[in-house]
Coordinates of C-alpha atoms in Angstrom, one line a residue:
M1202 CA 64.7 -114.8 32.6
R1203 CA 60.9 -114.7 32.6
F1204 CA 58.5 -116.7 30.5
F1205 CA 54.7 -116.6 30.3
F1206 CA 53.2 -120.1 30.3
Y1207 CA 49.6 -120.6 29.1
G1208 CA 49.4 -124.3 28.2
T1209 CA 51.0 -127.6 29.1
L1210 CA 53.9 -125.7 30.7
L1211 CA 51.4 -124.8 33.5
D1212 CA 51.8 -128.3 34.7
A1213 CA 54.6 -128.8 37.3
D1214 CA 55.3 -132.4 36.3
L1215 CA 55.8 -131.4 32.7
R1216 CA 58.2 -128.5 33.6
R1217 CA 60.2 -130.9 35.9
T1218 CA 60.3 -133.6 33.2
L1219 CA 61.7 -131.0 30.7
C1220 CA 64.1 -129.1 32.9
G1221 CA 64.7 -131.3 35.9
P1222 CA 64.7 -130.2 39.5
A1223 CA 65.7 -126.6 38.6
A1224 CA 62.1 -126.1 37.5
D1225 CA 61.0 -126.4 41.1
A1226 CA 63.0 -123.3 42.0
W1227 CA 61.3 -121.0 39.5
T1228 CA 59.0 -118.4 40.9
L1229 CA 55.5 -118.6 39.5
A1230 CA 53.0 -115.8 39.6
R1231 CA 49.5 -115.6 38.0
A1232 CA 49.3 -113.3 35.1
E1233 CA 46.9 -112.5 32.2
L1234 CA 47.8 -111.7 28.7
A1235 CA 45.4 -109.3 26.9
G1236 CA 44.9 -109.3 23.1
Y1237 CA 45.0 -113.1 22.7
R1238 CA 42.9 -116.2 23.2
R1239 CA 43.9 -119.7 23.9
G1240 CA 42.7 -122.4 21.4
R1241 CA 43.5 -125.8 20.1
S1242 CA 43.6 -127.1 16.6
R1243 CA 41.9 -130.3 15.5
G1244 CA 44.3 -133.3 16.1
R1245 CA 46.4 -131.4 18.6
T1246 CA 46.5 -131.9 22.4
Y1247 CA 48.2 -128.6 23.2
P1248 CA 47.1 -125.0 22.8
F1249 CA 48.2 -122.0 20.8
L1250 CA 47.8 -118.3 21.4
V1251 CA 45.8 -116.6 18.7
A1252 CA 45.5 -112.8 18.4
D1253 CA 42.1 -111.6 19.6
P1254 CA 41.6 -107.9 20.5
A1255 CA 38.9 -108.9 23.0
G1256 CA 40.8 -111.9 24.4
V1257 CA 42.5 -112.4 27.7
V1258 CA 44.5 -115.5 28.5
A1259 CA 45.2 -116.6 32.1
G1260 CA 48.6 -118.2 32.8
V1261 CA 51.7 -117.8 34.9
V1262 CA 54.9 -115.9 34.6
A1263 CA 57.8 -118.1 35.5
D1264 CA 60.8 -116.2 36.8
G1265 CA 64.3 -117.4 37.4
L1266 CA 64.9 -119.5 34.3
D1267 CA 68.6 -119.8 33.3
A1268 CA 70.0 -120.1 29.8
T1269 CA 69.8 -123.9 30.0
A1270 CA 66.1 -123.9 30.8
A1271 CA 65.4 -121.4 28.1
A1272 CA 67.3 -123.5 25.6
I1273 CA 65.4 -126.6 26.6
L1274 CA 62.1 -124.9 26.3
T1275 CA 63.0 -123.4 22.9
L1276 CA 64.1 -126.8 21.6
Y1277 CA 61.0 -128.5 23.0
E1278 CA 58.6 -125.9 21.5
G1279 CA 60.4 -126.3 18.2
S1280 CA 60.4 -124.4 14.9
G1281 CA 56.6 -124.0 14.8
Y1282 CA 56.9 -121.3 17.4
R1283 CA 58.6 -118.0 17.6
L1284 CA 59.5 -116.0 20.8
A1285 CA 57.9 -112.7 21.4
R1286 CA 58.6 -110.2 24.2
L1287 CA 55.2 -109.4 25.7
A1288 CA 54.0 -107.9 29.0
P1289 CA 51.3 -110.0 30.7
A1290 CA 49.6 -108.3 33.6
G1291 CA 50.7 -109.6 37.0
A1292 CA 49.4 -108.6 40.4
D1293 CA 51.8 -105.6 40.4
G1294 CA 51.4 -104.5 36.8
P1295 CA 52.9 -105.6 33.5
V1296 CA 55.7 -108.2 33.6
D1297 CA 58.1 -108.3 30.6
S1298 CA 58.2 -111.9 29.6
W1299 CA 59.1 -114.3 26.7
V1300 CA 56.0 -115.9 25.2
F1301 CA 55.9 -118.8 22.6
L1302 CA 53.6 -117.8 19.7
P1303 CA 52.8 -119.8 16.6
R1304 CA 55.2 -118.9 13.8
R1305 CA 52.4 -118.9 11.2
R1306 CA 48.6 -118.5 11.4
V1307 CA 46.9 -121.4 12.9
V1308 CA 43.2 -122.4 13.1
A1309 CA 42.7 -122.9 16.8
D1310 CA 38.9 -123.0 17.0
L1311 CA 38.6 -125.7 19.7
S1312 CA 38.8 -125.0 23.4
W1313 CA 41.7 -126.2 25.5
M1314 CA 41.5 -126.7 29.3
L1315 CA 44.4 -127.8 31.5
D1316 CA 42.2 -130.1 33.6
D1317 CA 41.1 -132.0 30.5
W1318 CA 44.7 -132.3 29.2
V1319 CA 45.8 -133.7 32.6
V1320 CA 43.2 -136.4 32.5
R1321 CA 43.4 -137.3 28.8
H1322 CA 46.9 -136.5 27.6
K1323 CA 49.4 -135.8 30.5
A1324 CA 50.7 -139.4 31.1
P1325 CA 51.6 -140.1 27.4
T1326 CA 53.0 -136.6 27.0
L1327 CA 55.3 -137.0 30.0
L1328 CA 56.6 -140.3 28.5
R1329 CA 57.3 -138.7 25.2
I1330 CA 59.1 -135.7 26.8
A1331 CA 61.2 -138.0 29.0
A1332 CA 62.3 -140.0 25.8
W1333 CA 62.9 -136.7 24.0
R1334 CA 65.1 -135.4 26.8
A1335 CA 67.1 -138.6 27.0
A1336 CA 67.8 -138.5 23.3
L1337 CA 68.5 -134.8 23.1
P1338 CA 72.1 -134.5 21.8
A1339 CA 74.3 -132.6 24.3
A1340 CA 75.9 -130.6 21.5
E1341 CA 72.4 -129.4 20.3
L1342 CA 71.5 -128.3 23.8
A1343 CA 74.9 -126.6 24.3
Q1344 CA 74.5 -124.7 21.0
A1345 CA 70.9 -123.5 22.0
E1346 CA 72.2 -122.5 25.4
L1347 CA 75.0 -120.4 23.9
R1348 CA 72.4 -118.5 21.8
W1349 CA 70.6 -117.6 25.0
R1350 CA 73.8 -116.7 26.9
G1351 CA 74.8 -114.5 23.9
R1352 CA 71.9 -112.2 24.8
G1353 CA 72.4 -112.1 28.5
Q1354 CA 69.9 -113.0 31.2
T1355 CA 67.4 -110.4 30.1
G1356 CA 67.6 -110.9 26.3
G1357 CA 66.4 -113.7 24.1
P1358 CA 68.3 -116.1 22.0
A1359 CA 70.9 -114.6 19.6
A1360 CA 70.0 -115.1 16.0

């Protein structure tokens, strides 16, 4: 499966903390998603994508994720996000990918930059993620994984 990452998931340490060593095997390719802009809401340390006809968001397409990784990412992103199938532009053209979008309209009027996040927020974020992963009930992960397996490697989570 393929996902377009545009925020904190651009960081290799964060991906590894979430999904373990399997994250190192994913193929990453630069891509741009047109029709959106990346922004941050006051009080948040992570970005959202906001529809913007003139916007273009740089990120990466991660390929090779399995159902377990997709389930972990879905649980991590939580109910505030929905999955959309979009086609960011890669070096060889559009790449059909899953993208996490906010479930409801958000005010994301502040800028977000990965370099700033790394310096100011990465360390505590990794600690929180490690604690979350350690506490994640195996049954909850298994259920989320089954939803992804129910749609096959190219589909998304079954409803």
